[in-house]
GROMACS .gro file of C-alpha atoms in nm:
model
  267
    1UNK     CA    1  -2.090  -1.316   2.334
    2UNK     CA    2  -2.174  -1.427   2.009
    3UNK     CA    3  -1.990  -1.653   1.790
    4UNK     CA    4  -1.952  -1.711   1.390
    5UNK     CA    5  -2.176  -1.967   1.413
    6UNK     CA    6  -2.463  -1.733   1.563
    7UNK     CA    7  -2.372  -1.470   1.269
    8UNK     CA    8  -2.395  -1.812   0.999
    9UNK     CA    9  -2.780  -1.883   1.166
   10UNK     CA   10  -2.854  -1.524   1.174
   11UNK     CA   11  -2.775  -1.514   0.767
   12UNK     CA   12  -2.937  -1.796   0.714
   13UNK     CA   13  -3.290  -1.640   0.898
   14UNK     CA   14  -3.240  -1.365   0.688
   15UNK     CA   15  -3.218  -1.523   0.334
   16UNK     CA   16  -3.526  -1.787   0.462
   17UNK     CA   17  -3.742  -1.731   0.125
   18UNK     CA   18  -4.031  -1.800   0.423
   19UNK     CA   19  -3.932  -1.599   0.700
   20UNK     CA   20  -3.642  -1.396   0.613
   21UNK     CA   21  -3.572  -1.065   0.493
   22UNK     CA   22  -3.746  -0.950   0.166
   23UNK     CA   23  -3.412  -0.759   0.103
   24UNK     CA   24  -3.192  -1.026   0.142
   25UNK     CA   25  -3.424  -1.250   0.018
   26UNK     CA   26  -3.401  -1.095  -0.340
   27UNK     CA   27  -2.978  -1.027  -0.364
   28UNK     CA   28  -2.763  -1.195  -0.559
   29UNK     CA   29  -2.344  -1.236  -0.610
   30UNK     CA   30  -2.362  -0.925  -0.840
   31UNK     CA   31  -2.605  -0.706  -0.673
   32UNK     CA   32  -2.394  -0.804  -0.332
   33UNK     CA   33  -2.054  -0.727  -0.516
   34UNK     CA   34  -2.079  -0.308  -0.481
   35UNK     CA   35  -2.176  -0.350  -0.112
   36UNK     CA   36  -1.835  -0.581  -0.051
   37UNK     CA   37  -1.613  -0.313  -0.237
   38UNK     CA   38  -1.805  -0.058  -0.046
   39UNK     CA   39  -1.723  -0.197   0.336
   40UNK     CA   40  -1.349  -0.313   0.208
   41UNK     CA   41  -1.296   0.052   0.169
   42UNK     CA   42  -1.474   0.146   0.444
   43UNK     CA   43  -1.216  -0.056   0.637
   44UNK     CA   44  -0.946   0.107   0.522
   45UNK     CA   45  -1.100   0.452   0.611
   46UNK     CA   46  -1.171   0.375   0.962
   47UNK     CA   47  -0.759   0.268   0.959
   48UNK     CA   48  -0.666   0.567   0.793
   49UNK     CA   49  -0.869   0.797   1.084
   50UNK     CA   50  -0.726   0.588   1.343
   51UNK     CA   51  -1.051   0.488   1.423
   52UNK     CA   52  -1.070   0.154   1.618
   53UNK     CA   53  -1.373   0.139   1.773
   54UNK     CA   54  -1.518   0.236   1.382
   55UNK     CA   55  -1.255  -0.033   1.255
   56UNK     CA   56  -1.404  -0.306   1.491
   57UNK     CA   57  -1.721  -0.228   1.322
   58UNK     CA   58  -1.645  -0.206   0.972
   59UNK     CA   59  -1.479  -0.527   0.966
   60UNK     CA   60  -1.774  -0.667   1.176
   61UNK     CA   61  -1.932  -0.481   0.810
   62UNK     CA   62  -1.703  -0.699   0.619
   63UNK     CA   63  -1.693  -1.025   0.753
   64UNK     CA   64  -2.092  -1.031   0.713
   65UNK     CA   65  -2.057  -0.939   0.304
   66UNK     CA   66  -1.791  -1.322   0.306
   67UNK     CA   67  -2.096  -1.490   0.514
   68UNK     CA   68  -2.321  -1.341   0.292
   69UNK     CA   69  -2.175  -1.481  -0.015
   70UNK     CA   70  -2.086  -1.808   0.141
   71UNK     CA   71  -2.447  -1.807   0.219
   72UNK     CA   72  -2.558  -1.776  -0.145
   73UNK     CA   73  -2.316  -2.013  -0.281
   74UNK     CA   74  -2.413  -2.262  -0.019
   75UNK     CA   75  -2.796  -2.274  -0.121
   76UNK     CA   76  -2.646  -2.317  -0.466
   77UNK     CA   77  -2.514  -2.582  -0.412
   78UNK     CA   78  -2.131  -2.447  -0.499
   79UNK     CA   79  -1.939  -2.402  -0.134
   80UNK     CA   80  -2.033  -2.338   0.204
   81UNK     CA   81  -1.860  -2.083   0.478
   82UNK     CA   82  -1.645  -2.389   0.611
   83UNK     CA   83  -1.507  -2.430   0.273
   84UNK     CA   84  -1.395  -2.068   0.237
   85UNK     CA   85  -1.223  -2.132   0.557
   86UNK     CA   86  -1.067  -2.465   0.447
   87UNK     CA   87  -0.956  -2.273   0.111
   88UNK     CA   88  -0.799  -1.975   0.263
   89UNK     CA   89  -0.638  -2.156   0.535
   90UNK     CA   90  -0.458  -2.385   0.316
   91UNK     CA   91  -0.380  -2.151   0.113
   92UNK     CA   92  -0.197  -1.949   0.398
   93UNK     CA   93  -0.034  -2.288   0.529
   94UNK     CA   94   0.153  -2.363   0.121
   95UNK     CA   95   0.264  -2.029   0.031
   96UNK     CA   96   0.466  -1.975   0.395
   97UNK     CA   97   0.620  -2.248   0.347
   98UNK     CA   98   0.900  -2.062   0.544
   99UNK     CA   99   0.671  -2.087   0.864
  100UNK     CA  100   0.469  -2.408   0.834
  101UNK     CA  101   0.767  -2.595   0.661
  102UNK     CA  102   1.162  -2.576   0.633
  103UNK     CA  103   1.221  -2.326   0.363
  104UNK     CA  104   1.361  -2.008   0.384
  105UNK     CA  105   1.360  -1.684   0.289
  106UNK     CA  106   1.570  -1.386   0.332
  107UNK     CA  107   1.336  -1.087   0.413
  108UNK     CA  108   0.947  -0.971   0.345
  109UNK     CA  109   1.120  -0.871  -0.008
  110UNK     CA  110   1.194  -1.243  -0.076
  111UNK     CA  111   0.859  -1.340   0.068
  112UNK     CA  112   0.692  -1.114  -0.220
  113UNK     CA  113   0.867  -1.280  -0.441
  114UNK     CA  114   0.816  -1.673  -0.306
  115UNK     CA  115   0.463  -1.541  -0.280
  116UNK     CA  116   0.401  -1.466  -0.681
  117UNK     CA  117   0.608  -1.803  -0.816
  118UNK     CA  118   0.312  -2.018  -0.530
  119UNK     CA  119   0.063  -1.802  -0.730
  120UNK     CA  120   0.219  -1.895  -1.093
  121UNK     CA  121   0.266  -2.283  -0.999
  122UNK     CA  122  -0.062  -2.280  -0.858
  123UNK     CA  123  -0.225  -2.123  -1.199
  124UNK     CA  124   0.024  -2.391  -1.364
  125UNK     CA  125  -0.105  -2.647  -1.131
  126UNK     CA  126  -0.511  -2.566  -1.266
  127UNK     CA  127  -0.387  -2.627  -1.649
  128UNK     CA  128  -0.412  -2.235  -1.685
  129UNK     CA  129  -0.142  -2.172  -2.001
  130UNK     CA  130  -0.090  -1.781  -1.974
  131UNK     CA  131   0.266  -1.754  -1.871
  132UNK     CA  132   0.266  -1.390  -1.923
  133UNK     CA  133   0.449  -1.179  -1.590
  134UNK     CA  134   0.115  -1.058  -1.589
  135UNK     CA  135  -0.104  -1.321  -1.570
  136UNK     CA  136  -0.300  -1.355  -1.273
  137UNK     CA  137  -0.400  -0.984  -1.239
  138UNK     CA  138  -0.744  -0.938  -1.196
  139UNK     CA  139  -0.938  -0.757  -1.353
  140UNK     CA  140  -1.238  -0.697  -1.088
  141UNK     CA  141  -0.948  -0.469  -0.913
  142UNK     CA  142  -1.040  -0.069  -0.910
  143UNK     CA  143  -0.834   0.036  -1.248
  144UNK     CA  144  -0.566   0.248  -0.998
  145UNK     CA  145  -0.483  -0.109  -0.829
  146UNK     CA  146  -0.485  -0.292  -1.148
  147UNK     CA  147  -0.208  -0.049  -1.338
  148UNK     CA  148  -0.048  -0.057  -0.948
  149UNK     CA  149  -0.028  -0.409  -0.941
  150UNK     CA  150   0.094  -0.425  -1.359
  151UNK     CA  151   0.366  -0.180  -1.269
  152UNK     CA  152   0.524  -0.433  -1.060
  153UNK     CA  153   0.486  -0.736  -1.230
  154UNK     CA  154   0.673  -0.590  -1.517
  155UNK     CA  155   0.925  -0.470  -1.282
  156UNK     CA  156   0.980  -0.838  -1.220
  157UNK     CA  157   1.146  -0.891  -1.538
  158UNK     CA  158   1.331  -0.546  -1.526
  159UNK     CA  159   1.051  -0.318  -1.682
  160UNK     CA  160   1.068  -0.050  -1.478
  161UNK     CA  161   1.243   0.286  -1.468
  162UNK     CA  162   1.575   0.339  -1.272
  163UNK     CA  163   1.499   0.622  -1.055
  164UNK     CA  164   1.202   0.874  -1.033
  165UNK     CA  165   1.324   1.159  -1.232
  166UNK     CA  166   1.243   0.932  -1.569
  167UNK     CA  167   0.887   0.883  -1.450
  168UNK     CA  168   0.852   1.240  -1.365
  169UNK     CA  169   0.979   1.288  -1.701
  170UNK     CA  170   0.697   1.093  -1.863
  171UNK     CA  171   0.444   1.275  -1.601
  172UNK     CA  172   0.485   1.590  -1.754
  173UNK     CA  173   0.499   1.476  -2.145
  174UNK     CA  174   0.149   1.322  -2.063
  175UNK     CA  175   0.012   1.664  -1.933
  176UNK     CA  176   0.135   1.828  -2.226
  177UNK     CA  177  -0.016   1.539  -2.483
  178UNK     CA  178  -0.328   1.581  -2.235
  179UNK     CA  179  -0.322   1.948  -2.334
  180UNK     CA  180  -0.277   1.926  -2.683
  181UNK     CA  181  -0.612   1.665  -2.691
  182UNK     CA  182  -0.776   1.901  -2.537
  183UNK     CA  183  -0.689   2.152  -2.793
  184UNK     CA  184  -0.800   1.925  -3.067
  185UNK     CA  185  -1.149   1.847  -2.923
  186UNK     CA  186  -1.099   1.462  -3.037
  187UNK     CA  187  -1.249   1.309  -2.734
  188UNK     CA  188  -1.126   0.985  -2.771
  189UNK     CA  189  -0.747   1.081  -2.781
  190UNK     CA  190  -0.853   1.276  -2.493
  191UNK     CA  191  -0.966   0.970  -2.318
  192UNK     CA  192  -0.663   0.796  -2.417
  193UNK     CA  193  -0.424   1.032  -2.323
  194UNK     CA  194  -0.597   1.101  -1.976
  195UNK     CA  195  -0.564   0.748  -1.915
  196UNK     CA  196  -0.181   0.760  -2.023
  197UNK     CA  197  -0.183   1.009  -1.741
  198UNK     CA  198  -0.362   0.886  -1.458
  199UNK     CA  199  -0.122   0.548  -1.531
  200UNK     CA  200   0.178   0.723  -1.484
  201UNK     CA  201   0.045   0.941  -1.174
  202UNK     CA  202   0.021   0.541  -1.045
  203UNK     CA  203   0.382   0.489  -1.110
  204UNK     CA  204   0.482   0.815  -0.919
  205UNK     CA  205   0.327   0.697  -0.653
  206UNK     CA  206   0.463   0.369  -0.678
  207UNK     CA  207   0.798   0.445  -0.696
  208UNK     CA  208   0.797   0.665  -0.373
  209UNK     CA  209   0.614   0.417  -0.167
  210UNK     CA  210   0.339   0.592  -0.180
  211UNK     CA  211  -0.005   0.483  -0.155
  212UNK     CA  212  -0.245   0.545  -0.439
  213UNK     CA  213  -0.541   0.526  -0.283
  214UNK     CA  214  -0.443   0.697   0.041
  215UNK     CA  215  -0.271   0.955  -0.137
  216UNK     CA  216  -0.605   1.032  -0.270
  217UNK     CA  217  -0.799   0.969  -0.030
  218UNK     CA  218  -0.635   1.211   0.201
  219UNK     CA  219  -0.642   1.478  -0.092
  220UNK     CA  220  -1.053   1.429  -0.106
  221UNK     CA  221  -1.028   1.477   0.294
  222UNK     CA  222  -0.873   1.778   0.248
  223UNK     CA  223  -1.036   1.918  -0.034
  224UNK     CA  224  -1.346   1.865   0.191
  225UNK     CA  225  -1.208   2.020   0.513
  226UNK     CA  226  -1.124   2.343   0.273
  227UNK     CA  227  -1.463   2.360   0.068
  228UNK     CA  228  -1.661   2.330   0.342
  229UNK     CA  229  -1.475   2.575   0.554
  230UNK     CA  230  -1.523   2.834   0.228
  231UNK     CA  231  -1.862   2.752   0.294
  232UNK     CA  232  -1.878   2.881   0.640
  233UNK     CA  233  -1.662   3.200   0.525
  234UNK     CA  234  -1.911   3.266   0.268
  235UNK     CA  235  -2.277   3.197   0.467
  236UNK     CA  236  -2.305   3.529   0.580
  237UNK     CA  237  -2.304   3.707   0.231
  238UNK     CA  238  -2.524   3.473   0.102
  239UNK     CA  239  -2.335   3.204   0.031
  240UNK     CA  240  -2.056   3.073  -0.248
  241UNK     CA  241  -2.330   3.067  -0.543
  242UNK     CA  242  -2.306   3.454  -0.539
  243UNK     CA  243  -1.966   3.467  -0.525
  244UNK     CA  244  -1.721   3.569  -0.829
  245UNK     CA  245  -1.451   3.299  -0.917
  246UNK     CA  246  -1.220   3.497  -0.785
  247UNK     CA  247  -1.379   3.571  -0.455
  248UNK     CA  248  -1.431   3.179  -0.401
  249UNK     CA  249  -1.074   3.161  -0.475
  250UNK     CA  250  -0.989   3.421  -0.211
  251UNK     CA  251  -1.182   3.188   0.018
  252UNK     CA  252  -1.006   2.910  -0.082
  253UNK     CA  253  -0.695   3.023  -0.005
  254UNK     CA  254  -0.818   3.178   0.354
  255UNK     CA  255  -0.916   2.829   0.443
  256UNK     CA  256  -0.592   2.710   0.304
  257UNK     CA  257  -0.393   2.952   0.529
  258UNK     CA  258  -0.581   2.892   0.788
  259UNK     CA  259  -0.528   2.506   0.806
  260UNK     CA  260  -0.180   2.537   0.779
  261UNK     CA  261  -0.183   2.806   1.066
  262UNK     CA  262  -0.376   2.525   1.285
  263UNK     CA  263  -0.174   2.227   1.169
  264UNK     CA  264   0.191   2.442   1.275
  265UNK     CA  265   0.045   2.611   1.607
  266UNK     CA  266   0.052   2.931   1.486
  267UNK     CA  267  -0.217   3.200   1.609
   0.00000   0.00000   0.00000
């Protein structure tokens, strides 16, 4: 059974500039960067399939990208592994302060909250000076996490509409400015407008607890399931290239029937 400490040795082999890897030899924190956003997700796939045994792996996929940069940073001369471990575990220790220490706190509401005012006294603590309810958002997060994670801090300070028929509201004046840029062919009020858009799809999510990314994620699954299905439907004529709009759409909505005849146990 290996340990952390063989997978540390093992990095370190393969960034030797001697005897290593070539490929790892060469990387860098930036050209590493895609490749950690790239397994994150793919964790989150294998949990959304259910997958364990594909979950073990992926965060197996993970774990190496942290070693990896620790690895870097260590022959810099910046951190080491141990130190990420040091960081993040102290971290975890002061902001539960309800486990570790005395305090208390109501439920995992409260705990969201006690969590952000440890993050602002700790950016208060480090001299930073932005005491905006938004400070502290990142902006290496995909954009869909970053408005996400706006949309609440303003909520903090009562930004934030009452109910969901306001926001759905706003959703469809955004598709109709959407429409009109497209009418005017002024592609940067297009741009503008279609991010005005996408924001506020965001905040529907948001305020029914749903899941952005998942959300989407499972709409690219199914998109997949039903293209690729139309695909099969259409291989014996000679395939969808051949086909009229309107035939692919008849497709389309075979597969579509079809799916839902599976998914309800209907012949």
């Amino acid at each position: 059974m290996h340990t952390i400490d063989d997978l540390l040795r093992i990095m370190t082999t393969l960034r030797d500039p001697e005897r290593g890897c070539p490929w790892d030899v060469e990387q860098n924190f930036a050209t590493i960067a895609p490749y950690t956003i790239e397994e994150a997700y793919e964790v989150a796939d294998a949990i959304d399939r259910r997958d364990y045994p594909g979950l073990c792996e992926e965060l197996g996929d993970l774990l190496l990208q942290v070693v990896f940069h620790a690895q870097m940073a260590k022959e810099a001369g910046h951190f080491d592994f141990g130190d990420v471990v040091e960081a993040i575990s102290t971290k975890m220790v002061r902001r539960h302060p309800h486990v570790f220490a005395d305090a208390e706190v109501a439920d995992a509401q409260a705990q969201t909250q006690a969590w952000e005012e440890h993050k602002r006294a700790e950016r208060a603590a480090k001299g930073e000076a932005d005491d905006s309810a938004l400070a502290g958002v990142s902006r290496g997060l995909p954009e869909w996490q970053r408005a996400l994670k706006l949309q609440k801090r303003a909520a903090t300070v009562g930004f934030d509409w009452p109910s969901i028929e306001p926001v759905i509201d706003k959703l469809h004046e955004e598709i109709d400015e959407v429409r009109a840029e497209f009418a005017s062919g002024d592609a940067a009020r297009l741009t503008d407008e279609i991010g005005d858009l996408l924001f506020v799809c965001v905040n529907v999510a948001r305020h029914g607890k749903v899941d952005f990314s998942q959300a989407l994620r499972g709409a690219n699954a199914k998109f997949e399931r039903r293209f690729r299905r139309m695909e099969q439907l259409a291989a014996a004529g000679g395939g969808l290239a051949g086909l009229t709009l309107a035939q692919q759409d008849a497709l389309w909505d075979r597969a579509k029937t079809e799916e839902k005849a599976a998914q309800s146990g209907l012949p």
